[in-house]
Coordinates of C-alpha atoms in Angstrom, one line a residue:
M1 CA 19.7 -7.6 15.1
R2 CA 23.0 -6.8 13.3
P3 CA 25.3 -4.2 14.9
F4 CA 25.7 -2.6 11.5
D5 CA 23.1 -2.5 8.7
P6 CA 24.9 -2.8 5.3
R7 CA 21.9 -1.1 3.6
L8 CA 23.2 2.2 5.1
L9 CA 26.1 2.1 2.6
R10 CA 23.8 1.7 -0.4
R11 CA 21.0 4.0 0.7
V12 CA 23.1 6.8 2.1
P13 CA 26.5 6.8 0.2
A14 CA 27.9 9.7 2.4
T15 CA 28.0 7.2 5.2
R16 CA 31.0 5.5 3.5
R17 CA 33.1 8.6 3.9
H18 CA 32.2 9.0 7.5
L19 CA 32.9 5.4 8.3
A20 CA 36.3 5.6 6.6
L21 CA 37.1 8.7 8.7
L22 CA 36.0 6.8 11.9
G23 CA 38.2 3.9 10.9
I24 CA 41.2 6.2 10.5
F25 CA 40.4 7.7 13.8
G26 CA 40.2 4.2 15.4
V27 CA 43.6 3.3 14.1
A28 CA 45.0 6.6 15.3
A29 CA 43.4 6.0 18.7
G30 CA 45.2 2.6 19.0
V31 CA 48.5 4.2 18.2
L32 CA 48.0 7.0 20.7
I33 CA 46.9 4.6 23.5
I34 CA 50.1 2.6 23.0
S35 CA 52.2 5.8 23.0
Q36 CA 50.4 7.2 26.1
A37 CA 50.9 4.0 28.0
T38 CA 54.5 3.7 27.0
A39 CA 55.3 7.3 28.0
L40 CA 53.4 7.0 31.3
A41 CA 55.2 3.7 32.2
A42 CA 58.6 5.3 31.4
A43 CA 57.7 8.4 33.6
L44 CA 56.5 6.2 36.5
T45 CA 59.6 4.0 36.3
A46 CA 61.9 7.0 36.4
A47 CA 60.0 8.4 39.3
W48 CA 60.3 5.1 41.2
Q49 CA 64.1 5.3 40.6
G50 CA 64.1 8.8 42.0
R51 CA 64.6 10.8 38.8
L52 CA 62.4 13.0 36.5
D53 CA 62.0 11.9 32.9
T54 CA 60.9 15.2 31.3
T55 CA 60.9 13.6 27.8
A56 CA 58.4 10.9 28.9
L57 CA 56.2 13.4 30.7
A58 CA 56.1 15.7 27.7
A59 CA 55.2 12.8 25.5
F60 CA 52.5 11.8 27.9
V61 CA 51.0 15.3 27.9
V62 CA 51.1 15.5 24.1
T63 CA 49.3 12.1 23.7
V64 CA 46.7 13.2 26.2
V65 CA 46.0 16.3 24.2
L66 CA 46.0 14.4 20.9
R67 CA 43.5 11.8 22.3
S68 CA 41.2 14.6 23.5
A69 CA 41.4 16.2 20.0
L70 CA 40.8 12.8 18.4
T71 CA 37.7 12.2 20.7
W72 CA 36.3 15.6 19.7
A73 CA 36.9 14.9 16.0
Q74 CA 35.2 11.5 16.3
G75 CA 32.2 13.2 17.9
V76 CA 32.0 15.8 15.1
V77 CA 32.1 13.1 12.4
A78 CA 29.7 10.8 14.1
A79 CA 27.2 13.7 14.7
R80 CA 27.5 14.8 11.1
S81 CA 26.9 11.2 10.0
A82 CA 23.8 10.9 12.2
A83 CA 22.4 14.2 10.8
T84 CA 23.1 13.1 7.2
V85 CA 21.4 9.7 7.6
K86 CA 18.4 11.1 9.4
A87 CA 17.9 13.7 6.7
A88 CA 18.3 11.2 3.9
L89 CA 15.9 8.7 5.5
R90 CA 13.2 11.4 6.2
A91 CA 13.5 12.4 2.6
E92 CA 13.1 8.8 1.5
L93 CA 10.0 8.4 3.8
L94 CA 8.4 11.5 2.4
G95 CA 9.3 10.4 -1.1
A96 CA 7.7 6.9 -0.5
V97 CA 4.5 8.6 0.7
G98 CA 4.5 10.8 -2.4
A99 CA 5.2 8.0 -4.8
R100 CA 2.7 5.5 -3.3
G101 CA -0.1 7.9 -2.6
P102 CA -2.6 8.3 0.2
G103 CA -4.0 4.8 -0.2
W104 CA -0.8 3.4 1.2
L105 CA -1.3 5.3 4.5
G106 CA -4.3 3.2 5.6
G107 CA -4.8 1.9 9.1
Q108 CA -2.0 2.8 11.6
K109 CA 0.6 3.5 8.9
A110 CA 0.3 7.3 8.9
G111 CA 0.9 7.4 12.7
E112 CA 3.8 4.9 12.4
I113 CA 5.5 7.0 9.7
A114 CA 4.9 10.2 11.8
T115 CA 6.4 8.5 14.8
L116 CA 9.3 7.1 12.8
A117 CA 10.2 10.3 11.1
G118 CA 10.3 12.1 14.4
R119 CA 11.2 10.2 17.6
G120 CA 12.2 7.0 15.8
L121 CA 15.0 8.5 13.6
D122 CA 16.2 10.8 16.4
A123 CA 17.1 7.7 18.3
L124 CA 19.8 7.1 15.7
D125 CA 21.9 9.8 17.5
N126 CA 22.8 7.2 20.2
Y127 CA 23.8 4.7 17.6
F128 CA 26.1 7.0 15.5
T129 CA 27.6 9.1 18.3
G130 CA 27.9 6.4 20.9
Y131 CA 27.9 2.9 19.7
L132 CA 29.4 3.0 16.2
P133 CA 32.6 4.8 17.1
Q134 CA 33.1 2.4 20.0
L135 CA 32.4 -0.6 17.7
I136 CA 35.1 0.6 15.3
M137 CA 37.6 1.2 18.2
G138 CA 36.6 -2.2 19.5
V139 CA 38.3 -3.7 16.5
T140 CA 41.3 -1.3 16.0
V141 CA 42.3 -0.8 19.7
P142 CA 42.5 -4.5 20.8
I143 CA 44.5 -5.3 17.6
A144 CA 46.9 -2.5 18.3
V145 CA 47.3 -3.4 22.0
L146 CA 47.8 -7.1 21.3
S147 CA 50.4 -6.3 18.6
R148 CA 52.4 -4.3 21.2
L149 CA 52.0 -6.9 23.9
V150 CA 53.2 -9.7 21.7
L151 CA 56.5 -7.9 21.5
T152 CA 56.5 -7.1 25.2
D153 CA 55.1 -10.2 27.0
L154 CA 53.7 -13.2 25.1
I155 CA 51.9 -14.7 28.1
S156 CA 49.9 -11.6 28.8
A157 CA 49.1 -11.2 25.1
I158 CA 47.8 -14.8 25.0
T159 CA 45.7 -14.2 28.2
I160 CA 44.1 -11.1 26.7
A161 CA 43.5 -12.8 23.3
A162 CA 41.8 -15.7 25.0
T163 CA 39.5 -13.5 27.2
L164 CA 38.6 -10.8 24.8
P165 CA 36.0 -12.9 22.9
L166 CA 34.1 -13.3 26.2
I167 CA 32.8 -9.8 26.0
P168 CA 31.2 -9.9 22.5
V169 CA 29.8 -13.4 23.3
F170 CA 28.1 -12.3 26.5
G171 CA 27.0 -9.1 24.7
A172 CA 25.4 -11.1 21.9
L173 CA 23.6 -13.4 24.3
L174 CA 22.1 -10.5 26.2
G175 CA 21.5 -8.6 23.0
W176 CA 19.1 -11.3 21.7
Q177 CA 17.0 -10.8 24.8
A178 CA 17.1 -7.0 24.5
Q179 CA 16.2 -7.1 20.8
A180 CA 12.9 -8.7 21.4
A181 CA 12.1 -6.3 24.2
T182 CA 13.1 -3.3 22.1
E183 CA 11.0 -4.5 19.1
R184 CA 8.0 -4.8 21.5
Q185 CA 8.7 -1.3 22.8
W186 CA 8.9 0.1 19.3
R187 CA 5.6 -1.6 18.3
R188 CA 3.8 -0.1 21.3
L189 CA 5.3 3.4 20.5
S190 CA 4.2 3.2 16.9
M191 CA 0.7 2.1 18.0
L192 CA 0.6 4.9 20.5
G193 CA 1.7 7.5 17.9
G194 CA -0.8 6.3 15.3
H195 CA -3.7 6.2 17.8
F196 CA -2.8 9.7 19.2
L197 CA -2.6 11.2 15.7
D198 CA -6.0 9.7 14.8
M199 CA -7.5 10.9 18.0
V200 CA -6.2 14.5 17.5
A201 CA -7.5 14.6 13.9
G202 CA -11.0 13.5 15.1
L203 CA -11.1 15.4 18.4
P204 CA -14.0 17.7 17.3
T205 CA -16.1 14.6 16.5
L206 CA -15.1 12.9 19.7
R207 CA -16.1 15.9 21.8
V208 CA -19.4 16.3 20.0
F209 CA -20.3 12.6 20.8
G210 CA -18.8 12.8 24.3
R211 CA -16.1 10.2 23.7
A212 CA -13.0 12.4 24.3
R213 CA -12.5 11.3 27.9
A214 CA -12.8 7.6 26.9
Q215 CA -10.1 8.1 24.3
V216 CA -7.9 9.8 26.9
E217 CA -8.2 6.6 29.0
V218 CA -7.2 4.5 25.9
V219 CA -4.2 6.7 25.3
R220 CA -3.2 6.4 29.0
R221 CA -3.4 2.6 28.9
M222 CA -1.3 2.5 25.7
A223 CA 1.2 4.9 27.3
D224 CA 1.4 2.7 30.4
G225 CA 2.0 -0.3 28.1
H226 CA 4.9 1.5 26.4
R227 CA 6.3 2.6 29.8
A228 CA 6.3 -1.1 31.0
A229 CA 8.0 -2.2 27.8
T230 CA 10.6 0.6 28.2
M231 CA 11.3 -0.4 31.8
K232 CA 11.8 -4.0 30.8
T233 CA 14.3 -3.0 28.1
L234 CA 16.2 -0.8 30.6
R235 CA 16.4 -3.7 33.1
I236 CA 18.0 -5.9 30.4
A237 CA 20.4 -3.1 29.5
F238 CA 21.4 -2.5 33.1
L239 CA 21.9 -6.3 33.7
S240 CA 24.0 -6.6 30.5
A241 CA 26.2 -3.7 31.6
L242 CA 26.8 -5.3 34.9
A243 CA 27.7 -8.6 33.2
L244 CA 30.1 -7.0 30.8
E245 CA 31.8 -5.0 33.6
L246 CA 32.2 -8.2 35.6
V247 CA 33.7 -10.2 32.7
S248 CA 36.1 -7.4 31.7
T249 CA 37.2 -6.9 35.4
L250 CA 37.9 -10.6 35.9
S251 CA 39.8 -10.7 32.6
V252 CA 42.0 -7.8 33.6
A253 CA 42.6 -9.5 36.9
L254 CA 43.8 -12.6 35.1
V255 CA 46.5 -10.4 33.6
A256 CA 47.2 -8.2 36.6
V257 CA 47.7 -10.9 39.2
P258 CA 50.3 -13.0 37.3
V259 CA 52.1 -9.8 36.3
G260 CA 52.4 -8.8 40.0
L261 CA 53.6 -12.2 41.0
R262 CA 56.2 -12.2 38.2
V263 CA 57.4 -8.8 39.3
L264 CA 58.0 -10.1 42.8
D265 CA 59.9 -13.1 41.4
G266 CA 62.0 -10.8 39.3
A267 CA 60.8 -12.3 36.0
L268 CA 59.5 -8.9 34.9
T269 CA 60.9 -5.4 35.1
L270 CA 58.9 -2.6 36.6
H271 CA 58.7 -0.8 33.3
V272 CA 57.3 -3.8 31.5
A273 CA 54.8 -4.6 34.3
L274 CA 53.5 -1.0 34.3
L275 CA 53.1 -1.1 30.5
L276 CA 51.1 -4.4 30.8
L277 CA 48.9 -3.0 33.6
L278 CA 48.2 0.2 31.6
L279 CA 47.5 -1.5 28.3
A280 CA 45.4 -4.5 29.5
P281 CA 42.3 -2.4 30.5
E282 CA 42.6 -0.4 27.3
A283 CA 42.1 -3.6 25.3
Y284 CA 38.8 -4.4 27.0
L285 CA 37.5 -0.8 27.3
P286 CA 36.2 -0.2 23.8
L287 CA 34.3 -3.5 23.7
R288 CA 32.8 -2.8 27.2
A289 CA 31.7 0.7 26.0
A290 CA 30.3 -0.7 22.8
G291 CA 28.3 -3.4 24.6
A292 CA 26.9 -0.8 27.1
R293 CA 26.0 1.7 24.4
F294 CA 24.5 -1.0 22.1
H295 CA 21.4 -1.2 24.2
A296 CA 21.0 2.6 24.1
S297 CA 21.1 2.4 20.3
M298 CA 18.8 -0.5 19.8
E299 CA 15.7 1.7 19.5
G300 CA 17.5 3.6 16.7
L301 CA 18.5 0.4 15.0
T302 CA 14.9 -0.9 15.1
A303 CA 13.7 2.5 13.7
L304 CA 16.4 2.2 11.0
D305 CA 15.2 -1.2 9.9
A306 CA 11.6 0.1 9.9
A307 CA 12.6 3.1 7.8
F308 CA 14.4 1.0 5.2
T309 CA 11.4 -1.3 5.0
L310 CA 8.8 1.4 4.6
S311 CA 10.8 3.6 2.3
G312 CA 11.9 0.8 0.0
P313 CA 10.3 0.4 -3.5
P314 CA 6.8 -1.0 -3.6
A315 CA 6.7 -4.8 -3.6
S316 CA 4.3 -4.9 -6.6
A317 CA 6.3 -2.8 -9.0
A318 CA 9.2 -0.5 -9.3
I319 CA 8.6 3.3 -9.5
G320 CA 8.6 4.4 -13.1
T321 CA 11.5 6.4 -14.6
V322 CA 10.3 6.9 -18.2
P323 CA 9.9 10.7 -19.0
A324 CA 6.2 11.6 -19.1
P325 CA 5.0 13.3 -22.3
A326 CA 4.2 17.0 -22.3
A327 CA 0.9 16.2 -23.9
F328 CA -1.1 13.2 -24.9
T329 CA -3.6 12.1 -27.5
E330 CA -5.1 9.1 -25.8
I331 CA -5.3 7.4 -22.4
R332 CA -6.5 3.8 -22.5
F333 CA -7.6 1.5 -19.7
E334 CA -7.1 -2.1 -20.6
N335 CA -9.0 -4.7 -18.4
V336 CA -8.0 -2.8 -15.2
T337 CA -8.9 -4.5 -11.9
V338 CA -8.4 -2.9 -8.5
E339 CA -8.7 -4.7 -5.2
Y340 CA -8.8 -3.3 -1.6
D341 CA -8.4 -5.9 1.1
R342 CA -10.1 -8.7 -0.8
V343 CA -12.8 -6.2 -2.0
V344 CA -12.9 -5.6 -5.8
A345 CA -13.4 -1.8 -6.5
L346 CA -13.0 -2.1 -10.2
R347 CA -13.4 -5.2 -12.3
N348 CA -11.9 -5.6 -15.9
V349 CA -12.5 -1.9 -16.7
S350 CA -11.7 -0.8 -20.2
L351 CA -12.0 2.9 -21.2
T352 CA -10.5 5.2 -23.8
V353 CA -10.0 8.9 -23.1
T354 CA -9.0 11.0 -26.0
A355 CA -7.6 14.5 -25.9
G356 CA -10.4 17.1 -25.5
D357 CA -12.9 14.7 -23.9
R358 CA -15.0 15.8 -21.0
I359 CA -16.2 12.7 -19.2
A360 CA -18.6 12.8 -16.3
I361 CA -18.4 9.7 -14.0
V362 CA -21.5 8.9 -12.0
G363 CA -22.6 6.0 -9.8
P364 CA -23.5 5.2 -6.2
S365 CA -21.1 6.0 -3.3
G366 CA -18.3 3.4 -3.0
A367 CA -18.8 2.3 -6.6
G368 CA -15.2 3.1 -7.6
K369 CA -15.4 6.6 -9.1
S370 CA -12.6 8.1 -7.0
T371 CA -10.6 4.9 -7.5
L372 CA -10.7 5.6 -11.3
L373 CA -9.1 9.0 -10.7
G374 CA -6.7 7.5 -8.1
L375 CA -5.4 5.2 -10.9
L376 CA -4.5 8.3 -13.1
L377 CA -3.0 10.1 -10.1
G378 CA -0.8 7.1 -9.4
F379 CA -2.3 6.7 -5.9
V380 CA -3.8 3.3 -6.7
T381 CA -2.0 0.4 -8.4
P382 CA -4.0 -2.1 -10.5
A383 CA -4.1 -5.7 -9.4
S384 CA -4.3 -6.6 -13.1
G385 CA -4.5 -4.8 -16.4
R386 CA -2.7 -1.6 -17.4
I387 CA -3.2 2.0 -18.3
L388 CA -1.5 3.3 -21.5
V389 CA -0.7 6.9 -22.2
D390 CA -0.1 7.1 -26.0
G391 CA 0.9 3.5 -25.9
T392 CA 3.3 3.8 -22.9
D393 CA 2.4 2.0 -19.6
L394 CA 1.5 4.6 -17.0
A395 CA 3.4 2.5 -14.4
T396 CA 6.7 3.1 -16.2
L397 CA 6.3 6.9 -16.4
D398 CA 8.1 9.1 -13.9
P399 CA 5.4 9.8 -11.3
E400 CA 6.6 13.3 -10.5
Q401 CA 6.7 14.4 -14.2
W402 CA 3.3 12.7 -14.9
R403 CA 1.6 14.5 -12.0
R404 CA 2.8 17.8 -13.3
R405 CA 0.6 17.1 -16.3
L406 CA -2.5 16.9 -14.0
A407 CA -4.7 19.4 -12.3
W408 CA -6.7 17.8 -9.5
V409 CA -9.5 19.1 -7.4
P410 CA -10.3 16.5 -4.6
Q411 CA -13.5 16.1 -2.6
Q412 CA -12.0 17.8 0.4
A413 CA -9.0 20.0 -0.4
H414 CA -6.3 20.0 2.2
L415 CA -5.0 23.5 3.1
F416 CA -1.8 24.0 5.1
A417 CA -0.7 26.4 7.8
A418 CA 0.7 28.9 5.3
T419 CA -0.5 32.0 3.5
M420 CA -3.4 32.0 1.2
A421 CA -1.0 32.7 -1.7
D422 CA 1.3 29.8 -0.8
N423 CA -1.7 27.5 -0.6
I424 CA -2.9 28.5 -4.0
R425 CA 0.6 28.1 -5.6
L426 CA 1.1 24.7 -4.0
G427 CA 1.5 22.9 -7.4
A428 CA 3.2 25.8 -9.1
S429 CA 5.8 27.2 -6.7
A430 CA 7.3 29.4 -9.4
A431 CA 4.0 31.3 -10.1
S432 CA 4.2 35.1 -9.7
D433 CA 1.9 37.1 -7.4
A434 CA 0.1 38.3 -10.5
D435 CA -0.6 34.7 -11.6
V436 CA -1.8 33.8 -8.1
T437 CA -4.2 36.8 -8.1
A438 CA -5.5 35.9 -11.5
A439 CA -6.1 32.3 -10.4
A440 CA -7.9 33.5 -7.2
R441 CA -10.1 35.8 -9.4
A442 CA -10.9 32.9 -11.8
A443 CA -11.9 30.7 -8.9
L444 CA -14.2 33.5 -7.5
L445 CA -12.1 34.0 -4.4
D446 CA -12.1 37.8 -4.8
D447 CA -14.6 38.3 -2.0
V448 CA -12.8 35.9 0.3
V449 CA -9.4 37.5 -0.3
A450 CA -10.9 40.9 0.2
G451 CA -12.3 39.9 3.6
L452 CA -8.9 38.6 4.9
P453 CA -6.8 41.0 7.1
E454 CA -3.8 40.8 4.8
G455 CA -5.3 39.6 1.6
L456 CA -3.4 36.8 -0.1
R457 CA -0.6 37.2 2.5
T458 CA -2.9 36.2 5.3
R459 CA -1.7 33.1 7.1
L460 CA -4.3 30.3 7.3
G461 CA -4.7 27.8 10.1
E462 CA -4.0 24.1 9.7
R463 CA -6.5 22.5 7.3
G464 CA -7.6 26.0 6.3
H465 CA -9.1 26.8 9.7
G466 CA -11.1 30.0 9.3
L467 CA -12.4 29.2 5.9
S468 CA -15.7 27.5 5.0
S469 CA -15.9 24.3 3.0
G470 CA -16.9 26.2 -0.1
Q471 CA -14.1 28.6 0.3
R472 CA -11.6 25.8 0.8
Q473 CA -13.0 24.2 -2.4
R474 CA -12.5 27.4 -4.3
V475 CA -8.9 27.5 -3.2
A476 CA -8.5 24.0 -4.7
L477 CA -10.0 25.3 -7.9
A478 CA -7.6 28.2 -7.9
R479 CA -4.7 25.7 -7.7
A480 CA -6.1 24.0 -10.8
F481 CA -6.5 27.4 -12.6
L482 CA -2.8 28.1 -11.8
R483 CA -1.9 24.8 -13.5
A484 CA -2.9 26.1 -16.9
D485 CA -0.3 24.0 -18.6
A486 CA -1.8 20.8 -17.3
P487 CA -3.6 19.0 -20.1
L488 CA -5.6 16.7 -17.9
L489 CA -8.1 17.9 -15.3
L490 CA -9.5 15.6 -12.6
L491 CA -12.5 16.9 -10.5
D492 CA -13.6 14.6 -7.7
E493 CA -17.1 15.7 -6.7
P494 CA -16.0 19.4 -6.2
T495 CA -19.6 20.4 -5.0
A496 CA -19.9 17.6 -2.4
R497 CA -21.1 18.8 1.1
L498 CA -21.6 22.4 -0.1
D499 CA -24.6 24.7 0.5
G500 CA -26.5 26.2 -2.4
A501 CA -24.5 29.5 -2.7
S502 CA -21.1 27.8 -2.4
E503 CA -22.2 25.1 -4.9
A504 CA -23.2 27.8 -7.4
A505 CA -19.8 29.5 -7.1
V506 CA -17.9 26.3 -7.4
L507 CA -19.9 25.2 -10.4
D508 CA -19.4 28.6 -12.1
A509 CA -15.6 28.3 -11.6
S510 CA -15.6 24.6 -12.7
R511 CA -17.3 25.4 -16.0
R512 CA -14.6 27.9 -16.9
L513 CA -11.9 25.5 -15.6
V514 CA -12.7 22.7 -18.0
V515 CA -12.6 24.8 -21.1
G516 CA -9.9 23.6 -23.5
R517 CA -8.8 20.7 -21.3
T518 CA -9.3 17.0 -21.2
A519 CA -11.5 16.5 -18.0
L520 CA -12.8 13.7 -15.9
L521 CA -15.5 14.9 -13.6
V522 CA -16.9 12.7 -10.7
A523 CA -20.4 14.0 -10.1
H524 CA -23.2 13.0 -7.8
R525 CA -25.4 16.0 -8.7
P526 CA -26.7 16.7 -12.2
A527 CA -25.4 20.2 -12.3
L528 CA -22.0 19.1 -13.7
L529 CA -23.3 16.7 -16.2
G530 CA -24.2 19.5 -18.6
E531 CA -20.5 20.2 -19.0
A532 CA -19.7 16.6 -20.1
G533 CA -19.6 15.2 -23.6
R534 CA -19.7 11.6 -22.3
I535 CA -21.2 10.1 -19.2
I536 CA -19.8 6.9 -17.6
R537 CA -21.6 5.0 -14.9
I538 CA -19.7 2.8 -12.5
E539 CA -21.6 0.3 -10.4
D540 CA -20.4 -2.9 -8.7
G541 CA -17.0 -2.4 -10.2
H542 CA -18.3 -2.4 -13.8
L543 CA -18.3 0.5 -16.2
T544 CA -21.1 1.4 -18.6
E545 CA -21.3 4.4 -21.0
L546 CA -24.6 6.3 -21.0
P547 CA -26.0 8.7 -23.5
A548 CA -24.9 12.2 -23.0
L549 CA -27.0 14.5 -20.7
V550 CA -28.6 11.5 -19.0
T551 CA -28.8 12.2 -15.2
T552 CA -29.1 9.7 -12.3

């Protein structure tokens, strides 16, 4: 593991300015250390001779104050750098999730990203505020001290120059051991976070089937595994700190003992000896501190590498940057194949959708109907083939701009812990209250809003807690009504898992929603087929067009 990741400079440009400031502070620290040692040596020499050197004492006090101010400034810059990097990486992680879609969050990845965006990136504080400033001073201060000692006593300068490399060498040897332990610790923490997130999301189901206590035991075992990995990492850190302290103490002794003997022999003056004894520990101190704080920052470095890996561009293709058209006349699928973990969902699918088409997509569960919509949403990437929008490859279009051209009603709409109005205007944040009210009325939410304590200003629970499935689905329809400027409408089984009354309300709203738009409607039930001009059947990954108004 590298002590500094150069990707920081590319991904978070503001880090360059912060590092430059820390470098300037490091040089200033070297100058102040030499000035402080020189002033203190002069004051002690004068005191030994029975006189008071007020100039040296004043200089010593001034340097102490300046070093304190410099330490405070280093802390401010380092903390600001940490906050900047964490904010940038969290934005990149969220951007990667938005660009790659929900299909990318399979398995434990959702829990890993949740853990990384929270606890993982917070561990960078130790790296930026503790390790990185000491690492910079570990370069500037020894150089400054050696430069001064070369002019004062060449023998002591050679001794320090010969022993200084021992600290980073021992630190690197111990760091390799700590790296493996820290990576194991981070993997266990990510697994724990992913499993816990999954368990909380499915807690009602676990309780119904009497499996909640069993999952509590699983979480306890995973937490014990993380605790054991953490303790192993801490043992290595404590042992490395002991080793570095021992090496630096012996190195200082190699300077101090000869200096004392030479003072007794009269080869060195008291002033020079005091200066050597004051400067020698300062040469080793930044490296000792950097080595000790490196272990505390290793979790942050591991999280940093994971964040760069996860938030990087997809390996299969770069994210498009071509401006998306405001409208389109044709969308064409050309021999599109989609694979999931060696399972082919769609195979060599070709389909042309012209503006104004209303296409119903039917077929058995798992046939690939939602996958077809996922391709248009940019949530799914074809293994082969391409999708053209008026001749332009969809993969090259800016995904944010393209999704503004879509209105999407999923099978299960996700509602957030926000007001009813904010949930409706999710895709149109600039919509006025009047527009939100009109969208709610069009989606037949009038009775629902009227029954809420504060109407549209009522705050809903997470996932729309307090609303029925049909009511949540009508909120999703209201979102689509609010996107009146979106030329393409995607409805993914909007009546799935609804009772008769809710289904009738959703169907009524859906019929009015598709008017005047290009629409793709995934339907299991025949009620939506009457709104379609074309019917497409998908089965075993293959696409077949059926005569209009044929039900399955």
